[in-house]
PDB file of C-alpha atoms and ligand atoms in Angstrom:
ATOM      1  CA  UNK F   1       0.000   0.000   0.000  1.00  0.00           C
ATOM      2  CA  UNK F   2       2.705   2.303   0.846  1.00  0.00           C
ATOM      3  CA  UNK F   3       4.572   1.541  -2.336  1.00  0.00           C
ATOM      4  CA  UNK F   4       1.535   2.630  -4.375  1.00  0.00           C
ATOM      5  CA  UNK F   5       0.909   5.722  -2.507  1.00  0.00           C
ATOM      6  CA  UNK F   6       4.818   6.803  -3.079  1.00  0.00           C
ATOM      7  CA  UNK F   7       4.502   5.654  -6.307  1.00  0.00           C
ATOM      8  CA  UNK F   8       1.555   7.618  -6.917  1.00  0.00           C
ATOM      9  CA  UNK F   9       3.723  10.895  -5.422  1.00  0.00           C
ATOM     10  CA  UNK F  10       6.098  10.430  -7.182  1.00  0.00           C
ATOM     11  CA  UNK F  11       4.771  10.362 -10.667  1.00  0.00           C
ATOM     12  CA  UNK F  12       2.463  13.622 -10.029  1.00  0.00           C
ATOM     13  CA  UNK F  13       5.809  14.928  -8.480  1.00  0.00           C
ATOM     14  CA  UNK F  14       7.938  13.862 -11.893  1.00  0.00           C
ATOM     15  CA  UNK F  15       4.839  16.261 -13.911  1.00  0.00           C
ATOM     16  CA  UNK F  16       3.695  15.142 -16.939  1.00  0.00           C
ATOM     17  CA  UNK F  17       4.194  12.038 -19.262  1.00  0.00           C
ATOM     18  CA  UNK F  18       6.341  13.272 -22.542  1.00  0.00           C
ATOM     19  CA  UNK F  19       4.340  12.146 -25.498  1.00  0.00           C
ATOM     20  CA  UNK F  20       6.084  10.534 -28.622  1.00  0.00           C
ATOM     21  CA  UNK F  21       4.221  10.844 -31.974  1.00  0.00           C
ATOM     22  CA  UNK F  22       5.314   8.799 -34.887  1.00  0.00           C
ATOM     23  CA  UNK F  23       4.663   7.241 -38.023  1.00  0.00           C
ATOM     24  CA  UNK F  24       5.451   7.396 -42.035  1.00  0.00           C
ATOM     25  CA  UNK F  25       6.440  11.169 -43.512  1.00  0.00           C
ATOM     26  CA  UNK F  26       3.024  11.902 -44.793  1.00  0.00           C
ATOM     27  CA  UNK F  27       0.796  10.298 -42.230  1.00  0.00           C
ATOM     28  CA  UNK F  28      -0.541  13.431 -40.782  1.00  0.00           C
ATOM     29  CA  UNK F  29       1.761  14.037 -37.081  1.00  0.00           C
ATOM     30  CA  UNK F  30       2.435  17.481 -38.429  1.00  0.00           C
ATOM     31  CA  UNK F  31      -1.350  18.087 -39.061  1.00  0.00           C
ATOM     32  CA  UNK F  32      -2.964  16.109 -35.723  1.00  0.00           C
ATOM     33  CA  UNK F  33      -0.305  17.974 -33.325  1.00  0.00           C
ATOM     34  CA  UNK F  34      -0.892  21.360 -34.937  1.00  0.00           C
ATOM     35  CA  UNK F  35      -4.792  20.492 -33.782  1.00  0.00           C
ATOM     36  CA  UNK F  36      -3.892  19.360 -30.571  1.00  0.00           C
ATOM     37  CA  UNK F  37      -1.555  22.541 -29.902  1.00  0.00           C
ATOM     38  CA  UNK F  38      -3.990  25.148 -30.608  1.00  0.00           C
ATOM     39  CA  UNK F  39      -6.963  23.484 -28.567  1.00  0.00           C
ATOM     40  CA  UNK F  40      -4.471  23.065 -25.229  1.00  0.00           C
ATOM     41  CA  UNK F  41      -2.486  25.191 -25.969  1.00  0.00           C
ATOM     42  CA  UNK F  42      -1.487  25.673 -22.157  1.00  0.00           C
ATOM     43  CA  UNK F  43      -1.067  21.752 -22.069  1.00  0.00           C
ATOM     44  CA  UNK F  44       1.128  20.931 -24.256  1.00  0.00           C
ATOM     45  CA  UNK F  45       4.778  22.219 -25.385  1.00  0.00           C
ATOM     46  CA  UNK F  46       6.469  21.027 -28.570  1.00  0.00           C
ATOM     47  CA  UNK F  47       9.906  19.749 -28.445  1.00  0.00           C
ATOM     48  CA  UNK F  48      11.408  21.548 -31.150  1.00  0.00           C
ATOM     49  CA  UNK F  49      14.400  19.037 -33.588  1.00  0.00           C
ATOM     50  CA  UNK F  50      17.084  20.075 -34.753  1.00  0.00           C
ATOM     51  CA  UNK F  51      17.577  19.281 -38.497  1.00  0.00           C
ATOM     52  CA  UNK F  52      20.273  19.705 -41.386  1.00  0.00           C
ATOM     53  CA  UNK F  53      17.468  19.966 -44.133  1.00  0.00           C
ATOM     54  CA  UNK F  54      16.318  22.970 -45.494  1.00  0.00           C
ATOM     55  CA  UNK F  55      13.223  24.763 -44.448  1.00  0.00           C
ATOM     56  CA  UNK F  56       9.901  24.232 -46.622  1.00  0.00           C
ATOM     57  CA  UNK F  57       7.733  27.493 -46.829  1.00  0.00           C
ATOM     58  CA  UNK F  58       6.394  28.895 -44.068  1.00  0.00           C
ATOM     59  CA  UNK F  59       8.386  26.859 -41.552  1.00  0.00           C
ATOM     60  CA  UNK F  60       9.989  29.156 -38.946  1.00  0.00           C
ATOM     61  CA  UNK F  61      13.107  28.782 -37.584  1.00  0.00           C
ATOM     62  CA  UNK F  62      13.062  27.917 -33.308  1.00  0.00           C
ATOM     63  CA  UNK F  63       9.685  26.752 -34.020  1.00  0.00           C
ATOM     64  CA  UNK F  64       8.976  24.191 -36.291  1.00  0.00           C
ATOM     65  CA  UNK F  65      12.710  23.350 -36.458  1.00  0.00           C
ATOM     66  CA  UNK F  66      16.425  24.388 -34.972  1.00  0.00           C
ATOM     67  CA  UNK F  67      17.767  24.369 -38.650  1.00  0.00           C
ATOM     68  CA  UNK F  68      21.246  23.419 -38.647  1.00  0.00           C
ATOM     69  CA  UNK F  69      24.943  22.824 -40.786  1.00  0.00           C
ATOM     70  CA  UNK F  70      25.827  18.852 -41.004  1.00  0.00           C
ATOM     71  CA  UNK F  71      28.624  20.202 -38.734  1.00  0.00           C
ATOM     72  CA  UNK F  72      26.964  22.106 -35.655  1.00  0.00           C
ATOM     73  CA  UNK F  73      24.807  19.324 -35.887  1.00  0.00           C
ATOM     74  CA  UNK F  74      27.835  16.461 -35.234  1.00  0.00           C
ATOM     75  CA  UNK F  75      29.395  18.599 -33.118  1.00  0.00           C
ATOM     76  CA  UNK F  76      26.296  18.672 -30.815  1.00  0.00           C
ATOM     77  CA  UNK F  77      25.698  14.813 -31.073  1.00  0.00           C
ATOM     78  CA  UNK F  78      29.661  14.353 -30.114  1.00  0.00           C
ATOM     79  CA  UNK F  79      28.967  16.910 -27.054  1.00  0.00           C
ATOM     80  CA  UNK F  80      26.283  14.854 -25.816  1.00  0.00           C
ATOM     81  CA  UNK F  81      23.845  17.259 -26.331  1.00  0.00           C
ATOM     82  CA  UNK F  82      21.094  15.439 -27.784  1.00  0.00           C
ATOM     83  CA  UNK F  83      19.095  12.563 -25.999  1.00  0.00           C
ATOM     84  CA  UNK F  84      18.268  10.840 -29.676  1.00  0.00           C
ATOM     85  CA  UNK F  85      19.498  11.237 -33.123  1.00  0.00           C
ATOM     86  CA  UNK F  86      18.966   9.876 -36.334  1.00  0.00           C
ATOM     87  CA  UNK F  87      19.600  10.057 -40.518  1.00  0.00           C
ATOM     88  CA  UNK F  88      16.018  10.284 -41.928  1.00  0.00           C
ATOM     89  CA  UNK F  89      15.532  10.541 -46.194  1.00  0.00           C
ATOM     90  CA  UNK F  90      19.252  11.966 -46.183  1.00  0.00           C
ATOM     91  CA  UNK F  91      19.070  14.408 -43.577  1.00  0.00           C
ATOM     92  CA  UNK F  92      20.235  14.591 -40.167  1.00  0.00           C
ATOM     93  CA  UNK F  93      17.213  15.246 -37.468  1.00  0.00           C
ATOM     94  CA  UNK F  94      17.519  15.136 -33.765  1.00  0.00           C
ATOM     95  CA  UNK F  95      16.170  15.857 -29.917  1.00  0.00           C
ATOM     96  CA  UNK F  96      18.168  17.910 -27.767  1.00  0.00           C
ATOM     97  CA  UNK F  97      18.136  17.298 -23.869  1.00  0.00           C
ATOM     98  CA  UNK F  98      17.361  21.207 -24.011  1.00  0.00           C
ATOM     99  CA  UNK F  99      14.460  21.280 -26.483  1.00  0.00           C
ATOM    100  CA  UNK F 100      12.629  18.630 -24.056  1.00  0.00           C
ATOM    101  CA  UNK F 101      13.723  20.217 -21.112  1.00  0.00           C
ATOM    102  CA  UNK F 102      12.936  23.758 -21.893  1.00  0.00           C
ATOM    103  CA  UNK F 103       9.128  22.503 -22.212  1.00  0.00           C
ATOM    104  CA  UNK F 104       9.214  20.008 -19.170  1.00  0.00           C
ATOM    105  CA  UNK F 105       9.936  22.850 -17.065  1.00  0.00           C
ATOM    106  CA  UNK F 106       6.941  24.894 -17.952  1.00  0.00           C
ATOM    107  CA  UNK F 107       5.062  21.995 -16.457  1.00  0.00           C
ATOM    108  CA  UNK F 108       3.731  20.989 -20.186  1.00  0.00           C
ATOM    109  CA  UNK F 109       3.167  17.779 -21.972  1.00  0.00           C
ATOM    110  CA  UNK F 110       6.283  17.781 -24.007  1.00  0.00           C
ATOM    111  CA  UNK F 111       5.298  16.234 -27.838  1.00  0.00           C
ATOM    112  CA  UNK F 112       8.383  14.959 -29.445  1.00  0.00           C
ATOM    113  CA  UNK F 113       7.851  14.113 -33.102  1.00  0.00           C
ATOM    114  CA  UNK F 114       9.904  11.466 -34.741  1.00  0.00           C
ATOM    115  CA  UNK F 115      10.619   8.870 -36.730  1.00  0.00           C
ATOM    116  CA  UNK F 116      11.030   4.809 -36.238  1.00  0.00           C
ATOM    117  CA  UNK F 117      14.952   5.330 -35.253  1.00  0.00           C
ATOM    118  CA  UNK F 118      14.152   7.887 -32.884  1.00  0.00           C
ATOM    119  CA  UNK F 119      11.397   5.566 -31.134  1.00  0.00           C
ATOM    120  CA  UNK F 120      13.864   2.624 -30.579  1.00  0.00           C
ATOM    121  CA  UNK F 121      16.831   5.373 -29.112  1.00  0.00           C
ATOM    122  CA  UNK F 122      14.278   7.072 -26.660  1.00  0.00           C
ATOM    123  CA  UNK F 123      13.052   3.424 -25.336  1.00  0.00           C
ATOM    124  CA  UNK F 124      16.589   3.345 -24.040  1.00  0.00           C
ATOM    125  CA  UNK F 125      16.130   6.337 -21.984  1.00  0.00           C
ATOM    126  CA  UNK F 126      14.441   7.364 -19.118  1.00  0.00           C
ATOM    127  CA  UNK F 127      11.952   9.862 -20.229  1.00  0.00           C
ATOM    128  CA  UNK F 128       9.167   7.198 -19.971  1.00  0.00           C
ATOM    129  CA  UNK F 129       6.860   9.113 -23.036  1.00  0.00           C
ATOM    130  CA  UNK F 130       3.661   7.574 -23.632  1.00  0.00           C
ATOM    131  CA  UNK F 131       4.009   6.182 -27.597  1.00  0.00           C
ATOM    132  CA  UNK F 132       1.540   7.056 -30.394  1.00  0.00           C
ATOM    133  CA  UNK F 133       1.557   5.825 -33.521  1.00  0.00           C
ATOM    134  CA  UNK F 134       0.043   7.656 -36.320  1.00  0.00           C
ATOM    135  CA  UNK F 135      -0.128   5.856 -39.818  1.00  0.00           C
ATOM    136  CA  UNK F 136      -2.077   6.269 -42.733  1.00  0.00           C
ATOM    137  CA  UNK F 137      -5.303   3.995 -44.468  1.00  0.00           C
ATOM    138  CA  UNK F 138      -2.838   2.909 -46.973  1.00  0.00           C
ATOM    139  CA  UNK F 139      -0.040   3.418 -48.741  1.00  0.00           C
ATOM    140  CA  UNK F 140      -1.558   4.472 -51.674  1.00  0.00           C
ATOM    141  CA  UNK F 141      -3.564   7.377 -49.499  1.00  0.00           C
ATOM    142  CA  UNK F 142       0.102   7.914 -47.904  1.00  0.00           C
ATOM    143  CA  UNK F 143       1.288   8.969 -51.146  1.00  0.00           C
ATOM    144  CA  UNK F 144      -0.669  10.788 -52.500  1.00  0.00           C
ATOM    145  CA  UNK F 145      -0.567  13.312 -49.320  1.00  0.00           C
ATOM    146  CA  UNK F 146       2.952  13.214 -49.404  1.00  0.00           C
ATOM    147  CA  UNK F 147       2.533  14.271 -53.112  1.00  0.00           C
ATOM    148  CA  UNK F 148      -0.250  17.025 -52.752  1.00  0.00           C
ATOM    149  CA  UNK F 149       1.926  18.711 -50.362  1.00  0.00           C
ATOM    150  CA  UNK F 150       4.509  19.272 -52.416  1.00  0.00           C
ATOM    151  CA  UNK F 151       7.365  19.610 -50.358  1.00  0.00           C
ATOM    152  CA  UNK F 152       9.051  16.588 -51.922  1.00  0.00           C
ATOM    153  CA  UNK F 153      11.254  16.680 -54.965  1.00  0.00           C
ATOM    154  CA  UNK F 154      10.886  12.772 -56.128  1.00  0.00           C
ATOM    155  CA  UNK F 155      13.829  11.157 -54.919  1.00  0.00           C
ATOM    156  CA  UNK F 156      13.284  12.391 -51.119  1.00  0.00           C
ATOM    157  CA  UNK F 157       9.421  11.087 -51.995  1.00  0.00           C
ATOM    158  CA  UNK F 158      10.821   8.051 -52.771  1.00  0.00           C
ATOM    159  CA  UNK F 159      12.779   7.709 -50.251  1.00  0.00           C
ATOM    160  CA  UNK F 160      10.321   8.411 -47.698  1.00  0.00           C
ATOM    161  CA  UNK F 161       8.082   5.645 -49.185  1.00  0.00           C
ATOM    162  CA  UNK F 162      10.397   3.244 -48.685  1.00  0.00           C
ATOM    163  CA  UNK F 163      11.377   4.264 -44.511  1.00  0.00           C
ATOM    164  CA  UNK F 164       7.116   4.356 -44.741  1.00  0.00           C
ATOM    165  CA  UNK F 165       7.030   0.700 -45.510  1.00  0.00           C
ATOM    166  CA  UNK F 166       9.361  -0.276 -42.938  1.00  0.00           C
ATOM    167  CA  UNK F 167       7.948   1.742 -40.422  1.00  0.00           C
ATOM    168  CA  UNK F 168       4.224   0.653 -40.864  1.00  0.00           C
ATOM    169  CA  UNK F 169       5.417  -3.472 -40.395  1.00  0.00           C
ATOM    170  CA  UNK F 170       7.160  -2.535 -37.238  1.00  0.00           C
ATOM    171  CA  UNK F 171       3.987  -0.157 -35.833  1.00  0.00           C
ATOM    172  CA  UNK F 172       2.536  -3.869 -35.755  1.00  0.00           C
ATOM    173  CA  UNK F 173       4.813  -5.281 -33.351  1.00  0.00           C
ATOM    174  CA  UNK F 174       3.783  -5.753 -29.551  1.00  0.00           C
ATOM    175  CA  UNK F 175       4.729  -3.557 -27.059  1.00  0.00           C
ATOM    176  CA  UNK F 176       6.340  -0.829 -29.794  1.00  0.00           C
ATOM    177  CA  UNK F 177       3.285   1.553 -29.465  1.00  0.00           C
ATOM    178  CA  UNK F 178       0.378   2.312 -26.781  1.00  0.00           C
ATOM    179  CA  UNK F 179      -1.755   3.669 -28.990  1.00  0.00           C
ATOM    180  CA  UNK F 180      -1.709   3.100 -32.932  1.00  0.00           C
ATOM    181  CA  UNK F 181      -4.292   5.424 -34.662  1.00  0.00           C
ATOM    182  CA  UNK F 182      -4.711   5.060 -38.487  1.00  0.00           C
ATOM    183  CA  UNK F 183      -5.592   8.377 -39.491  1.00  0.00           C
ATOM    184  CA  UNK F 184      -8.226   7.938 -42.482  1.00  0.00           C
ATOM    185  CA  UNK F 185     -11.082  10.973 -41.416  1.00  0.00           C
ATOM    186  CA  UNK F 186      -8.619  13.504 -39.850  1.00  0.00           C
ATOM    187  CA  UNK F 187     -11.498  14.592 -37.155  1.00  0.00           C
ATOM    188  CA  UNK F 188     -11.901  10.928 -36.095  1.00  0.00           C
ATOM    189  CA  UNK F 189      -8.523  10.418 -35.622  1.00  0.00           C
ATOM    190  CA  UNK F 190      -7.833  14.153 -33.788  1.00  0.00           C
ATOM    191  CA  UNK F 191     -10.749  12.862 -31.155  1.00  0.00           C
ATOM    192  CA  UNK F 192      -8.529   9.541 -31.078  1.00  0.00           C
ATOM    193  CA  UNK F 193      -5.533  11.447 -30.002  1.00  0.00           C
ATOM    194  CA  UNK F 194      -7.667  13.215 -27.784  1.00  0.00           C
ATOM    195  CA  UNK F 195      -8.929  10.462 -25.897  1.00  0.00           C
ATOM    196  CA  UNK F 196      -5.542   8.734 -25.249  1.00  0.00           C
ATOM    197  CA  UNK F 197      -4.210  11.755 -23.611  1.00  0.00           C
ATOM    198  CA  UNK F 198      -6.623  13.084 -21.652  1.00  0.00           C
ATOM    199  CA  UNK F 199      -5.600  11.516 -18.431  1.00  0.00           C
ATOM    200  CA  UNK F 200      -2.253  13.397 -18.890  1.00  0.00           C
ATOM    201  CA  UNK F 201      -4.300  16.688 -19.988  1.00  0.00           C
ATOM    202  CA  UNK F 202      -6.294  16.605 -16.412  1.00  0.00           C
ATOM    203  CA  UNK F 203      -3.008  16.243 -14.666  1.00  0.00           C
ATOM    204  CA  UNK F 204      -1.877  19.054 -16.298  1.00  0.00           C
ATOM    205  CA  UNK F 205      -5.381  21.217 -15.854  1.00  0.00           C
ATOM    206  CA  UNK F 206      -5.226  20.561 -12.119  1.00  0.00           C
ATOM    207  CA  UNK F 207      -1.268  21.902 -11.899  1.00  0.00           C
ATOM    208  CA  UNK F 208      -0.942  25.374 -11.003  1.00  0.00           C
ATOM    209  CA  UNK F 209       1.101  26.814 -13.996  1.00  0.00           C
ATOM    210  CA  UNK F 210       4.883  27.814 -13.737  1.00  0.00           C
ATOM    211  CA  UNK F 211       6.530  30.773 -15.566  1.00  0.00           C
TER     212      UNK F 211
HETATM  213  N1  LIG M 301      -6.884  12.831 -42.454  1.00  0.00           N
HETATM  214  C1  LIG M 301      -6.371  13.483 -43.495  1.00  0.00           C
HETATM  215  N2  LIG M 301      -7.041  13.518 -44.659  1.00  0.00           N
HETATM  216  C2  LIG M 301      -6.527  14.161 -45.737  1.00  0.00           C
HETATM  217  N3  LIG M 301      -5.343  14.822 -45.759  1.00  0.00           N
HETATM  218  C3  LIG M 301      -4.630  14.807 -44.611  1.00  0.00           C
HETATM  219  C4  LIG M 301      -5.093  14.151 -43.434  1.00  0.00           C
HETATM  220  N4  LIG M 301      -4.159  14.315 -42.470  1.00  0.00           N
HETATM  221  C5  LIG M 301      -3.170  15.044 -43.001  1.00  0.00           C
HETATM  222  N5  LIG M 301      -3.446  15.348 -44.295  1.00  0.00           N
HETATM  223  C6  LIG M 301      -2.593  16.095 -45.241  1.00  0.00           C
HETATM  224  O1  LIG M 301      -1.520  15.205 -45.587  1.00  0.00           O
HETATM  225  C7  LIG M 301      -0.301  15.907 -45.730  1.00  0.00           C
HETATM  226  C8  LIG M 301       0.741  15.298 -44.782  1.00  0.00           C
HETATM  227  O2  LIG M 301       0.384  15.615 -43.437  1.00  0.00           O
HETATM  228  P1  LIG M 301       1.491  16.077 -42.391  1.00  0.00           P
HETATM  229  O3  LIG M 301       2.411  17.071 -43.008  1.00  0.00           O
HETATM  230  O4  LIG M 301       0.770  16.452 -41.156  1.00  0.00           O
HETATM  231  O5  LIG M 301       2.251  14.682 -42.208  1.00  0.00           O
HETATM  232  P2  LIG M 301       3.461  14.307 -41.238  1.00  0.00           P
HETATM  233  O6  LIG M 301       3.182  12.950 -40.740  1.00  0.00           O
HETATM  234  O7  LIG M 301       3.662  15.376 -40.231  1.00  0.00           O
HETATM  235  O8  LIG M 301       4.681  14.282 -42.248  1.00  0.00           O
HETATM  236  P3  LIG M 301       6.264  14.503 -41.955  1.00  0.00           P
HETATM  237  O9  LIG M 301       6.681  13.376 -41.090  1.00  0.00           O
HETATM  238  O10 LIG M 301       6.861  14.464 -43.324  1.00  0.00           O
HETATM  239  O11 LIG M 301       6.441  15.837 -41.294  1.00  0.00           O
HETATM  240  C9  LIG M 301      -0.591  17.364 -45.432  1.00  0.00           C
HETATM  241  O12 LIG M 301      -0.730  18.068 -46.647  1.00  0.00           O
HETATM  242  C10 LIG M 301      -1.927  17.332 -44.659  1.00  0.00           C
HETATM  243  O13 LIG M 301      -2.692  18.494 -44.890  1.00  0.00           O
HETATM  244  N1  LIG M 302      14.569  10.639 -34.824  1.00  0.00           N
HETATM  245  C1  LIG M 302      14.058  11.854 -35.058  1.00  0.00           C
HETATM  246  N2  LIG M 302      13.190  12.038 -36.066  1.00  0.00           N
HETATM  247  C2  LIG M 302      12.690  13.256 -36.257  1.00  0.00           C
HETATM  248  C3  LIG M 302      13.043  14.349 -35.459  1.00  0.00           C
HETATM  249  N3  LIG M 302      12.375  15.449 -35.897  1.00  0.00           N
HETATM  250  C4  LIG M 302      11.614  15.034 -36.917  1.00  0.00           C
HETATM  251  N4  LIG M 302      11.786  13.724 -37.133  1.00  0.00           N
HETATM  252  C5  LIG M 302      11.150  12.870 -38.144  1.00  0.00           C
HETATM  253  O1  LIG M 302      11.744  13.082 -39.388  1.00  0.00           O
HETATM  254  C6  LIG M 302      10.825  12.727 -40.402  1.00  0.00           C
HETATM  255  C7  LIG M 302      10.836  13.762 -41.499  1.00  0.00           C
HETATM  256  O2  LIG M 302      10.418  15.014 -41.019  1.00  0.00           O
HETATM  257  P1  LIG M 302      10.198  16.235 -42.042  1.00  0.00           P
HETATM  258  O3  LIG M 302       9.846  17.406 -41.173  1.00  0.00           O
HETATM  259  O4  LIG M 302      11.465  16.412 -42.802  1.00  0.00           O
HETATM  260  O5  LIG M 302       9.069  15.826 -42.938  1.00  0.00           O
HETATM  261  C8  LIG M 302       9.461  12.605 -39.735  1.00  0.00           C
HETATM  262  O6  LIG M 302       9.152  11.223 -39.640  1.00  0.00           O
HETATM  263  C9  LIG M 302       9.685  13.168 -38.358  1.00  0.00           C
HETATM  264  O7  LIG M 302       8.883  12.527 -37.400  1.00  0.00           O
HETATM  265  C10 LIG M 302      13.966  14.130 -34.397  1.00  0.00           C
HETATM  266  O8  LIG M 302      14.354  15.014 -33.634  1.00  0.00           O
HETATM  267  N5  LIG M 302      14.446  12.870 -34.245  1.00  0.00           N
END
């Protein structure tokens, strides 16, 4: 009985449960989280990657991305500054220990989006996020978003394709995700998301805020 109770401290004491979203390029992370953000937006605090590709239009930099040189980007890994990293379509993208705890200390729900790679590295850490998988009806649907948001020249479409069949045969395995949501109608899925967080979203509701 004891153990549960200090168990129970404990974990509201820690704050929050990180959240990981992942899935194929394309799937919709980008598109749920931006949902998710706006409705709590006192909930929930992005983690914000650093990458070595090139901003798309629009994309701001410190907000959607930290965007990088190959080099400031290897010198960070070799400094230990970064709790995952991986090579995604040709590009370097990564998590700094800063980025996650910059949120965590606002008392937020820190949402870290990334790929497969990242999901293994992070399972051998102790940030204990819960894991949500976000794929797509089918490959055929998966491309053809990837394609109508033209962001893609063809070989990074391709590429991504290929990581997107990998990554939806090992969304199937046990124990990899929590919570796999195929995101067909995007408002069905968004009330999904919704529902598998909202235990965290109440802890977070009942926590006085911090500056
Ligand atoms: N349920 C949906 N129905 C139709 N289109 C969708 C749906 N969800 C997302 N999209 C569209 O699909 C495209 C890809 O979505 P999004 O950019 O959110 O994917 P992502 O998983 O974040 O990709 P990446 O990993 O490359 O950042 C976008 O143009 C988005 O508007
Ligand atoms: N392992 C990590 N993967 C990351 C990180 N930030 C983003 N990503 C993933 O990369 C792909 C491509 O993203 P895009 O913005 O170029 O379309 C996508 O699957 C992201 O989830 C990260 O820090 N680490």
């Amino acid at each position: 009985m004891y153990m549960r109770y200090f168990s129970r401290l404990f974990s509201a004491m820690a704050g929050p449960r990180p959240v990981v979203l992942s899935g194929p390029s394309g799937a919709g992370k980008s598109t749920l989280l931006k949902k998710l953000m706006k409705e709590y937006d006192s909930v929930f605090g992005f983690s914000v990657s650093h990458t070595t590709r090139k901003p798309r239009p629009g994309e701001v930099n410190g907000k959607d991305y930290h965007y990088v040189s190959r080099e400031a980007m290897q010198a960070g890994i070799d400094n230990g500054e970064f709790i995952e990293n991986a090579v995604f379509s040709g590009n370097m993208y990564g998590t700094s220990k800063a980025a996650v705890q910059d949120v965590q200390a606002k008392n937020l729900i820190c949402i870290l989006d990334i790929d497969m790679q990242g999901v293994r590295n992070i399972k051998g850490t102790d940030l204990n996020p819960i894991y949500i998988s976000i794929q797509p009806p089918s490959m055929h649907v998966l491309e053809k978003r990837l394609r109508d948001r033209k962001t893609e020249c063809e070989e990074s479409l391709q590429r991504r394709l290929q990581a997107a069949k990998v990554d939806m045969e090992l969304s199937k395995e046990e124990g990899m995700f929590d919570v796999v949501i195929i995101n067909n109608h995007l408002d069905d899925a968004y009330v999904q998301l919704k529902d598998s967080l909202l235990e965290e979203i109440n802890k977070v509701k009942q926590t006085p805020a911090s500056s």
